[in-house]
Tab-separated table of C-alpha atoms in Angstrom:
chain	number	residue	atom	x	y	z
U	1	MET	CA	13.728	32.023	-11.010
U	2	LYS	CA	14.873	35.561	-11.043
U	3	LEU	CA	14.700	36.874	-14.569
U	4	LEU	CA	12.233	34.450	-16.085
U	5	PHE	CA	9.743	35.960	-13.653
U	6	THR	CA	10.519	39.232	-15.375
U	7	LEU	CA	9.882	37.771	-18.804
U	8	ALA	CA	6.639	36.213	-17.635
U	9	VAL	CA	5.293	39.499	-16.348
U	10	LEU	CA	6.359	41.314	-19.497
U	11	SER	CA	4.580	38.720	-21.570
U	12	LEU	CA	1.388	39.148	-19.553
U	13	VAL	CA	1.318	42.878	-20.033
U	14	ALA	CA	2.478	42.845	-23.636
U	15	ILE	CA	-0.023	42.974	-26.440
U	16	ALA	CA	-0.322	40.002	-28.752
U	17	MET	CA	-0.471	40.738	-32.456
U	18	ALA	CA	-1.117	38.657	-35.539
U	19	ASN	CA	1.689	38.968	-38.088
U	20	ALA	CA	1.553	36.671	-41.113
U	21	GLY	CA	0.366	33.792	-38.989
U	22	ARG	CA	2.744	34.488	-36.088
U	23	THR	CA	2.087	35.819	-32.620
U	24	ALA	CA	4.763	38.286	-31.520
U	25	THR	CA	5.211	40.084	-28.237
U	26	ARG	CA	4.889	43.842	-28.630
U	27	TYR	CA	6.573	46.564	-26.603
U	28	ASP	CA	4.439	49.634	-27.233
U	29	ASN	CA	5.530	52.464	-24.919
U	30	PHE	CA	8.029	50.249	-23.097
U	31	LYS	CA	11.060	52.317	-22.148
U	32	VAL	CA	14.708	51.344	-22.135
U	33	TYR	CA	16.602	52.987	-19.302
U	34	LYS	CA	20.358	53.285	-18.985
U	35	VAL	CA	21.169	53.017	-15.294
U	36	PHE	CA	24.503	54.212	-13.868
U	37	ILE	CA	25.710	52.277	-10.829
U	38	LYS	CA	28.453	54.100	-8.954
U	39	ASN	CA	29.168	51.904	-5.915
U	40	ARG	CA	28.572	48.466	-4.395
U	41	LEU	CA	25.660	49.610	-2.245
U	42	GLN	CA	23.793	50.796	-5.330
U	43	LEU	CA	24.780	47.593	-7.128
U	44	GLU	CA	23.224	45.385	-4.459
U	45	GLU	CA	19.998	47.397	-4.516
U	46	PHE	CA	19.946	47.331	-8.317
U	47	LYS	CA	20.244	43.548	-8.343
U	48	LYS	CA	17.128	43.304	-6.168
U	49	ILE	CA	14.797	45.663	-8.027
U	50	HIS	CA	13.057	42.863	-9.952
U	51	HIS	CA	11.669	41.631	-6.631
U	52	GLN	CA	9.724	44.918	-6.357
U	53	ILE	CA	9.133	45.999	-9.964
U	54	PRO	CA	9.059	43.860	-13.129
U	55	VAL	CA	12.051	44.740	-15.298
U	56	HIS	CA	13.977	43.038	-18.082
U	57	PHE	CA	17.755	43.257	-17.684
U	58	LEU	CA	19.534	43.532	-21.027
U	59	ASN	CA	23.103	43.230	-19.707
U	60	GLU	CA	24.933	40.960	-17.328
U	61	ILE	CA	25.511	42.731	-14.028
U	62	ALA	CA	29.252	42.827	-13.504
U	63	GLY	CA	30.067	45.456	-10.893
U	64	PRO	CA	29.876	49.121	-9.941
U	65	GLY	CA	31.230	51.906	-12.080
U	66	ARG	CA	29.210	50.698	-15.075
U	67	SER	CA	25.926	51.356	-16.800
U	68	TYR	CA	23.184	48.795	-17.442
U	69	ASP	CA	20.161	48.805	-19.724
U	70	ILE	CA	16.736	47.659	-18.557
U	71	VAL	CA	13.315	47.447	-20.238
U	72	VAL	CA	10.280	48.579	-18.237
U	73	ALA	CA	6.585	48.376	-19.138
U	74	PRO	CA	4.475	51.574	-19.159
U	75	GLY	CA	2.645	50.756	-15.933
U	76	HIS	CA	5.875	50.459	-13.945
U	77	GLN	CA	7.899	53.381	-15.257
U	78	ARG	CA	6.814	55.899	-12.648
U	79	ALA	CA	7.595	53.437	-9.861
U	80	ILE	CA	11.046	52.582	-11.194
U	81	GLU	CA	11.950	56.240	-11.608
U	82	LYS	CA	10.849	57.000	-8.048
U	83	LEU	CA	12.865	54.056	-6.762
U	84	PHE	CA	15.980	55.192	-8.598
U	85	ASP	CA	15.555	58.703	-7.217
U	86	PHE	CA	15.175	57.280	-3.713
U	87	LEU	CA	18.330	55.192	-4.125
U	88	GLU	CA	20.156	58.158	-5.694
U	89	ILE	CA	20.839	56.050	-8.775
U	90	VAL	CA	21.420	58.128	-11.888
U	91	PHE	CA	19.481	57.016	-14.959
U	92	GLU	CA	18.402	58.221	-18.367
U	93	THR	CA	15.825	57.103	-20.892
U	94	VAL	CA	17.606	55.941	-24.038
U	95	ILE	CA	14.521	54.575	-25.815
U	96	GLU	CA	11.118	56.149	-25.200
U	97	ASP	CA	9.086	53.580	-27.124
U	98	LEU	CA	10.783	50.255	-27.719
U	99	GLN	CA	8.187	49.104	-30.244
U	100	LYS	CA	8.922	52.075	-32.500
U	101	VAL	CA	12.599	51.137	-32.471
U	102	LEU	CA	11.766	47.507	-33.160
U	103	ASP	CA	9.660	48.636	-36.096
U	104	MET	CA	12.725	50.503	-37.398
U	105	SER	CA	14.595	47.193	-37.189
U	106	ALA	CA	11.853	45.287	-38.967
U	107	TYR	CA	12.818	42.329	-41.075
U	108	SER	CA	11.850	41.527	-44.642
U	109	SER	CA	9.938	38.285	-45.064
U	110	GLY	CA	10.387	36.260	-48.244
U	111	SER	CA	12.646	38.781	-49.961
U	112	ASP	CA	15.978	38.357	-51.676
U	113	MET	CA	19.048	38.718	-49.509
U	114	ASP	CA	20.452	42.193	-49.042
U	115	TRP	CA	22.070	44.212	-46.275
U	116	ASP	CA	19.517	47.005	-46.080
U	117	THR	CA	17.159	45.044	-43.849
U	118	TYR	CA	17.184	42.100	-41.470
U	119	HIS	CA	16.082	38.735	-42.805
U	120	GLU	CA	14.473	35.590	-41.520
U	121	LEU	CA	16.439	32.360	-41.315
U	122	ASP	CA	15.035	30.913	-44.561
U	123	VAL	CA	16.159	33.935	-46.566
U	124	ILE	CA	19.669	33.751	-45.105
U	125	TYR	CA	19.923	30.025	-45.740
U	126	ASP	CA	18.537	30.323	-49.272
U	127	TRP	CA	21.208	32.910	-50.060
U	128	ILE	CA	23.929	30.643	-48.671
U	129	ASP	CA	22.663	27.771	-50.816
U	130	GLN	CA	22.618	30.000	-53.902
U	131	GLN	CA	26.210	31.082	-53.339
U	132	CYS	CA	27.298	27.494	-52.837
U	133	ASP	CA	25.649	26.455	-56.095
U	134	LYS	CA	27.292	29.297	-58.047
U	135	HIS	CA	30.901	29.083	-56.854
U	136	ASP	CA	33.105	26.015	-56.991
U	137	PHE	CA	35.546	27.493	-54.461
U	138	LEU	CA	32.866	27.199	-51.762
U	139	ASP	CA	32.450	24.002	-49.777
U	140	CYS	CA	29.130	24.067	-47.946
U	141	ASP	CA	27.865	21.635	-45.359
U	142	VAL	CA	25.432	21.069	-42.515
U	143	ILE	CA	27.607	20.601	-39.446
U	144	GLY	CA	24.736	19.544	-37.201
U	145	HIS	CA	21.175	20.300	-36.188
U	146	SER	CA	19.662	22.397	-33.435
U	147	HIS	CA	17.495	21.062	-30.633
U	148	GLU	CA	14.396	21.684	-32.759
U	149	GLY	CA	15.989	20.077	-35.807
U	150	ARG	CA	17.087	23.097	-37.826
U	151	ALA	CA	20.267	22.867	-39.875
U	152	ILE	CA	23.442	24.602	-38.717
U	153	LYS	CA	25.173	25.497	-41.969
U	154	SER	CA	28.818	26.152	-42.728
U	155	VAL	CA	30.592	27.723	-45.680
U	156	LYS	CA	34.281	27.177	-46.394
U	157	LEU	CA	35.908	29.431	-48.977
U	158	SER	CA	39.184	28.068	-50.356
U	159	LYS	CA	40.721	29.117	-53.672
U	160	LYS	CA	44.052	27.306	-53.382
U	161	GLY	CA	45.721	24.628	-51.328
U	162	GLY	CA	48.130	25.303	-48.498
U	163	ASN	CA	46.305	28.328	-47.083
U	164	LYS	CA	45.766	28.867	-43.377
U	165	ALA	CA	42.231	29.666	-42.251
U	166	VAL	CA	40.150	32.306	-40.492
U	167	PHE	CA	37.039	31.027	-38.704
U	168	ILE	CA	34.020	33.314	-38.198
U	169	GLU	CA	30.815	32.484	-36.321
U	170	GLY	CA	27.641	34.463	-35.736
U	171	ASN	CA	24.341	34.681	-33.901
U	172	ILE	CA	25.096	32.391	-30.995
U	173	HIS	CA	22.832	34.818	-29.101
U	174	ALA	CA	19.410	34.915	-30.726
U	175	MET	CA	18.506	38.576	-30.247
U	176	GLU	CA	21.740	39.899	-31.783
U	177	TRP	CA	20.460	40.164	-35.359
U	178	ILE	CA	23.309	42.437	-36.433
U	179	SER	CA	25.688	39.518	-35.855
U	180	SER	CA	24.540	37.233	-38.681
U	181	ALA	CA	23.858	40.269	-40.865
U	182	THR	CA	27.503	41.329	-40.505
U	183	VAL	CA	28.902	37.822	-40.893
U	184	THR	CA	27.002	37.317	-44.159
U	185	TYR	CA	28.074	40.794	-45.310
U	186	ILE	CA	31.729	39.808	-44.863
U	187	LEU	CA	31.140	36.500	-46.625
U	188	ASN	CA	29.469	38.292	-49.522
U	189	GLN	CA	32.392	40.693	-49.810
U	190	LEU	CA	34.870	37.824	-49.973
U	191	ILE	CA	32.794	36.057	-52.640
U	192	ASN	CA	31.417	38.856	-54.775
U	193	SER	CA	33.173	42.152	-54.071
U	194	ASP	CA	35.278	43.875	-56.730
U	195	ASP	CA	37.419	45.325	-53.955
U	196	SER	CA	40.976	44.257	-54.724
U	197	LYS	CA	41.928	43.843	-51.080
U	198	MET	CA	38.994	41.547	-50.349
U	199	GLN	CA	39.826	39.442	-53.381
U	200	GLU	CA	43.449	39.266	-52.243
U	201	LEU	CA	42.291	38.045	-48.819
U	202	SER	CA	40.040	35.452	-50.448
U	203	GLU	CA	43.022	34.117	-52.449
U	204	LYS	CA	45.614	34.193	-49.699
U	205	TYR	CA	43.575	32.639	-46.862
U	206	ASP	CA	40.837	30.097	-46.403
U	207	TRP	CA	37.674	31.387	-44.706
U	208	ILE	CA	35.266	29.268	-42.701
U	209	PHE	CA	31.868	30.657	-41.693
U	210	VAL	CA	29.102	29.413	-39.434
U	211	PRO	CA	26.724	32.378	-39.768
U	212	MET	CA	23.939	31.008	-37.555
U	213	VAL	CA	24.919	28.977	-34.485
U	214	ASN	CA	21.521	29.421	-32.826
U	215	PRO	CA	18.804	28.940	-35.473
U	216	ASP	CA	16.063	27.981	-32.988
U	217	GLY	CA	16.539	31.073	-30.868
U	218	PHE	CA	16.829	33.269	-33.942
U	219	VAL	CA	13.513	32.032	-35.335
U	220	TYR	CA	11.947	32.535	-31.897
U	221	THR	CA	13.035	36.196	-31.885
U	222	HIS	CA	11.219	36.662	-35.194
U	223	GLU	CA	8.068	34.773	-34.364
U	224	VAL	CA	7.523	35.174	-30.607
U	225	GLU	CA	9.934	37.172	-28.425
U	226	ARG	CA	12.376	39.727	-29.869
U	227	LEU	CA	14.298	39.912	-26.589
U	228	TRP	CA	15.170	36.196	-26.459
U	229	ARG	CA	18.882	35.377	-25.982
U	230	LYS	CA	19.358	31.627	-25.502
U	231	ASN	CA	18.615	28.518	-27.514
U	232	ARG	CA	15.253	26.766	-27.101
U	233	ARG	CA	15.999	23.493	-25.325
U	234	PRO	CA	13.918	22.996	-22.159
U	235	SER	CA	16.356	23.368	-19.285
U	236	GLY	CA	14.522	20.840	-17.124
U	237	TYR	CA	13.602	23.478	-14.550
U	238	THR	CA	10.364	25.270	-13.787
U	239	ASN	CA	9.238	28.364	-11.948
U	240	SER	CA	5.897	30.032	-11.272
U	241	SER	CA	5.470	30.684	-14.997
U	242	GLY	CA	5.979	27.059	-16.023
U	243	ASP	CA	8.807	25.306	-17.831
U	244	CYS	CA	12.071	27.173	-18.320
U	245	TYR	CA	13.716	27.149	-21.732
U	246	GLY	CA	17.144	27.760	-23.087
U	247	ILE	CA	20.851	27.745	-22.343
U	248	ASP	CA	23.205	30.641	-22.993
U	249	MET	CA	25.424	28.777	-25.424
U	250	ASN	CA	28.307	31.225	-25.060
U	251	ARG	CA	28.527	30.079	-21.444
U	252	ASN	CA	28.474	26.353	-22.311
U	253	PHE	CA	31.942	25.726	-23.783
U	254	ASP	CA	34.207	23.437	-21.808
U	255	TYR	CA	36.961	25.854	-20.899
U	256	HIS	CA	36.874	27.168	-17.342
U	257	TRP	CA	33.144	26.474	-17.544
U	258	GLY	CA	31.004	27.710	-14.666
U	259	GLY	CA	33.747	29.609	-12.899
U	260	ALA	CA	32.336	33.112	-13.141
U	261	GLY	CA	29.485	35.142	-14.588
U	262	TRP	CA	26.233	36.863	-13.718
U	263	ASN	CA	23.464	34.334	-13.002
U	264	ILE	CA	25.091	31.572	-15.046
U	265	ASP	CA	23.793	29.131	-12.427
U	266	GLU	CA	20.183	30.399	-12.408
U	267	PRO	CA	18.321	27.919	-14.644
U	268	CYS	CA	15.569	30.324	-15.723
U	269	ASP	CA	17.761	33.365	-16.358
U	270	HIS	CA	18.999	34.646	-19.687
U	271	TRP	CA	22.610	33.760	-18.877
U	272	PHE	CA	22.219	30.200	-17.565
U	273	GLY	CA	25.267	28.254	-18.748
U	274	GLY	CA	23.811	24.769	-18.305
U	275	ASP	CA	24.161	22.133	-15.601
U	276	GLU	CA	27.506	21.125	-17.098
U	277	PRO	CA	29.572	22.085	-20.148
U	278	ASN	CA	28.831	20.878	-23.663
U	279	THR	CA	25.177	20.089	-22.966
U	280	GLU	CA	23.892	21.803	-26.114
U	281	VAL	CA	23.803	19.997	-29.431
U	282	GLU	CA	24.571	23.228	-31.247
U	283	ILE	CA	27.786	23.751	-29.261
U	284	VAL	CA	28.856	20.133	-29.609
U	285	ALA	CA	28.340	20.384	-33.382
U	286	LEU	CA	30.365	23.603	-33.569
U	287	GLN	CA	33.209	22.149	-31.510
U	288	LYS	CA	33.302	18.951	-33.583
U	289	PHE	CA	33.401	21.013	-36.752
U	290	VAL	CA	36.318	23.137	-35.529
U	291	SER	CA	38.097	19.998	-34.324
U	292	SER	CA	37.621	18.285	-37.689
U	293	PHE	CA	40.366	20.432	-39.208
U	294	ASP	CA	44.050	19.669	-38.796
U	295	ASP	CA	45.805	21.268	-35.856
U	296	GLY	CA	47.424	24.540	-36.866
U	297	TYR	CA	45.134	25.108	-39.857
U	298	ILE	CA	42.738	27.601	-38.225
U	299	ARG	CA	44.837	30.563	-37.085
U	300	SER	CA	42.109	33.006	-36.101
U	301	TYR	CA	38.677	32.474	-34.542
U	302	MET	CA	36.308	35.442	-34.457
U	303	ALA	CA	32.870	35.422	-32.834
U	304	PHE	CA	30.525	38.285	-33.756
U	305	HIS	CA	28.159	39.676	-31.127
U	306	ALA	CA	26.364	42.861	-30.089
U	307	TYR	CA	26.843	45.369	-28.653
U	308	GLY	CA	29.385	47.892	-27.291
U	309	GLN	CA	32.064	48.215	-30.018
U	310	TYR	CA	34.692	46.021	-28.403
U	311	ILE	CA	37.377	43.635	-29.587
U	312	LEU	CA	37.375	41.256	-26.636
U	313	LEU	CA	40.403	39.030	-26.266
U	314	PRO	CA	41.010	36.035	-24.011
U	315	TYR	CA	40.519	35.509	-21.172
U	316	GLY	CA	36.951	35.950	-20.018
U	317	HIS	CA	37.150	33.871	-16.848
U	318	SER	CA	39.684	36.178	-15.150
U	319	ASN	CA	40.691	39.822	-15.024
U	320	THR	CA	44.173	39.035	-13.706
U	321	GLU	CA	45.248	36.151	-15.982
U	322	PHE	CA	46.303	36.843	-19.583
U	323	PRO	CA	47.391	34.686	-22.533
U	324	PRO	CA	51.125	34.298	-23.195
U	325	ASN	CA	50.828	36.224	-26.498
U	326	TYR	CA	48.455	38.855	-25.131
U	327	ASP	CA	50.655	41.774	-26.224
U	328	GLN	CA	50.704	40.374	-29.750
U	329	MET	CA	46.919	40.020	-29.780
U	330	MET	CA	46.571	43.582	-28.518
U	331	ARG	CA	48.603	44.870	-31.471
U	332	ILE	CA	46.380	42.943	-33.879
U	333	ALA	CA	43.203	44.228	-32.222
U	334	GLU	CA	44.593	47.773	-32.332
U	335	ALA	CA	44.999	47.462	-36.093
U	336	PHE	CA	41.323	46.540	-36.399
U	337	ALA	CA	40.231	49.480	-34.242
U	338	ASP	CA	42.424	51.983	-36.073
U	339	SER	CA	40.908	51.033	-39.434
U	340	ALA	CA	37.310	50.432	-38.350
U	341	VAL	CA	37.015	53.991	-37.059
U	342	GLU	CA	37.801	55.548	-40.436
U	343	PRO	CA	34.544	55.106	-42.413
U	344	TYR	CA	32.051	56.483	-39.856
U	345	GLY	CA	33.966	57.286	-36.686
U	346	SER	CA	32.953	54.159	-34.748
U	347	LYS	CA	35.512	53.681	-31.992
U	348	PHE	CA	36.281	50.126	-30.860
U	349	THR	CA	37.875	49.426	-27.497
U	350	TYR	CA	40.115	46.367	-27.273
U	351	GLY	CA	41.541	44.180	-24.538
U	352	ALA	CA	40.866	41.078	-22.463
U	353	SER	CA	37.129	40.573	-21.984
U	354	GLY	CA	37.480	39.838	-18.279
U	355	LEU	CA	39.210	43.181	-17.891
U	356	LEU	CA	37.135	45.387	-20.203
U	357	ASN	CA	33.679	43.890	-20.073
U	358	TYR	CA	32.943	41.431	-17.262
U	359	VAL	CA	34.290	38.162	-15.942
U	360	VAL	CA	32.464	35.184	-17.432
U	361	SER	CA	33.377	31.577	-18.154
U	362	GLY	CA	32.648	29.128	-20.940
U	363	ALA	CA	32.864	31.442	-23.976
U	364	ALA	CA	33.718	30.375	-27.520
U	365	LYS	CA	36.797	32.558	-27.956
U	366	ASP	CA	38.384	31.208	-24.757
U	367	TRP	CA	37.690	27.611	-25.785
U	368	ALA	CA	39.168	28.256	-29.233
U	369	TYR	CA	42.300	29.734	-27.684
U	370	GLY	CA	42.673	27.543	-24.615
U	371	GLU	CA	41.578	24.171	-25.989
U	372	LYS	CA	42.229	24.402	-29.735
U	373	LYS	CA	45.395	26.522	-29.422
U	374	ILE	CA	44.266	28.964	-32.112
U	375	PRO	CA	46.724	31.859	-31.686
U	376	PHE	CA	44.357	34.788	-32.288
U	377	THR	CA	40.785	34.624	-31.039
U	378	CYS	CA	38.357	37.365	-30.171
U	379	THR	CA	34.757	38.377	-29.717
U	380	VAL	CA	33.796	41.360	-31.867
U	381	GLU	CA	31.037	43.342	-30.173
U	382	LEU	CA	29.421	45.374	-32.950
U	383	ARG	CA	27.498	48.671	-32.851
U	384	ASP	CA	26.479	50.556	-30.964
U	385	LYS	CA	27.479	51.827	-27.527
U	386	GLY	CA	23.974	51.785	-26.117
U	387	THR	CA	21.709	54.184	-28.007
U	388	TYR	CA	19.886	51.316	-29.669
U	389	GLY	CA	21.837	48.421	-28.176
U	390	PHE	CA	20.468	45.060	-29.266
U	391	PHE	CA	17.850	46.778	-31.425
U	392	LEU	CA	20.094	48.464	-33.980
U	393	PRO	CA	17.955	49.787	-36.862
U	394	SER	CA	18.365	47.984	-40.147
U	395	ASN	CA	19.479	51.149	-41.942
U	396	GLN	CA	22.825	50.760	-40.113
U	397	ILE	CA	23.572	47.202	-41.295
U	398	THR	CA	25.615	48.223	-44.322
U	399	GLU	CA	27.562	50.814	-42.349
U	400	VAL	CA	28.432	48.169	-39.770
U	401	GLY	CA	29.503	45.843	-42.560
U	402	VAL	CA	31.696	48.504	-44.127
U	403	GLU	CA	33.479	49.496	-40.923
U	404	VAL	CA	34.004	45.896	-39.812
U	405	THR	CA	35.338	44.929	-43.242
U	406	GLU	CA	37.856	47.762	-43.068
U	407	GLY	CA	38.858	46.630	-39.599
U	408	LEU	CA	39.141	43.027	-40.740
U	409	LYS	CA	41.463	43.911	-43.612
U	410	ALA	CA	43.866	45.613	-41.224
U	411	LEU	CA	43.533	42.857	-38.628
U	412	ILE	CA	44.527	40.141	-41.102
U	413	ASP	CA	47.459	42.162	-42.421
U	414	LYS	CA	48.717	42.786	-38.889
U	415	ALA	CA	48.211	39.146	-37.918
U	416	GLU	CA	50.283	38.165	-40.965
U	417	ASP	CA	53.036	40.597	-39.920
U	418	GLU	CA	52.943	39.151	-36.403
U	419	GLY	CA	53.426	35.596	-37.673
U	420	ILE	CA	49.967	34.318	-36.790
U	421	PHE	CA	49.631	32.589	-40.170
U	422	ASP	CA	53.112	31.004	-40.160
């Protein structure tokens, strides 16, 4: 269906390369355009462009008055620019050669864990195992397995009884490498940092991490297709390119599932939310793990994503309905933004996701708030605001970690002041 056709064409024109036994799609001279849609007429034409010219949409299409990023192969760039000029749609090229940017974001294979480069799943998991072996205050487990049988690992940090907990999850979307990099950075700071504030937070609260919710998709982005978003379960549908794979797992939670969202009902699109909620073994495992703790123990649930520099609060399914303690959550999110900006000037916008970003149903933060009654939940959309987007160079990982850690310190302090941990 609509966007898998796009992926199929991109795959046909992309160049295959051998890389340590893997075959990876390349994007030499592919451009990333930022397209500015000013009104509904332009929006309707923009939605239809893939019927004329092969493009890869990188963002959900929400409405006019927004910008959207698309990837276009070299042979179609002149045509797309002419079409935009004809439609009087303003655009700019934000990436001239996507492959060069991807090379800047290259990962290190078989190396020790650090936060100067991106790492493959085995390196991340080996580091987690090493930390668990070294520290008796860590309780590590496999909470379930992915469709392809890979472990979904958890780490619980608890230094004393009676603490309330913060829950952090990462990389539910495969292509968002900065997510798991940041989540593991925070975990490392809580375990190993000499920073007195981080050690205070590690003593005063319990911390629960699931750094890699989508291991199958993550491995696929390393070995085959860097632009992949979903998990890797066959959806049961086909199109002209063959079988369709994957469910957007952040559209699959059973809270207002299927009510709103761009192409969540198109089985071959990037944002397909499944035929019904809770179809994905990864999501079921995550929900069972969260539900295994006593009610009232987890007081904050934070999901890390890319990109846009947002603190997105409930709800996602509506832009007119807000949680009862929305004003309280806004004050907590403001504390994060005020502190995160200090190290490098990165400005985070905060508010309900349905209001700030786009209306979409079935997200983790809404399930955690609406079903599990966790009083502060959010999605943290990390760097940047669209220069590199999903392809943030690895030399920014540590900076992202630093600014998010500063924001997190202030967020927890404010949440404590607001009574979230009572």
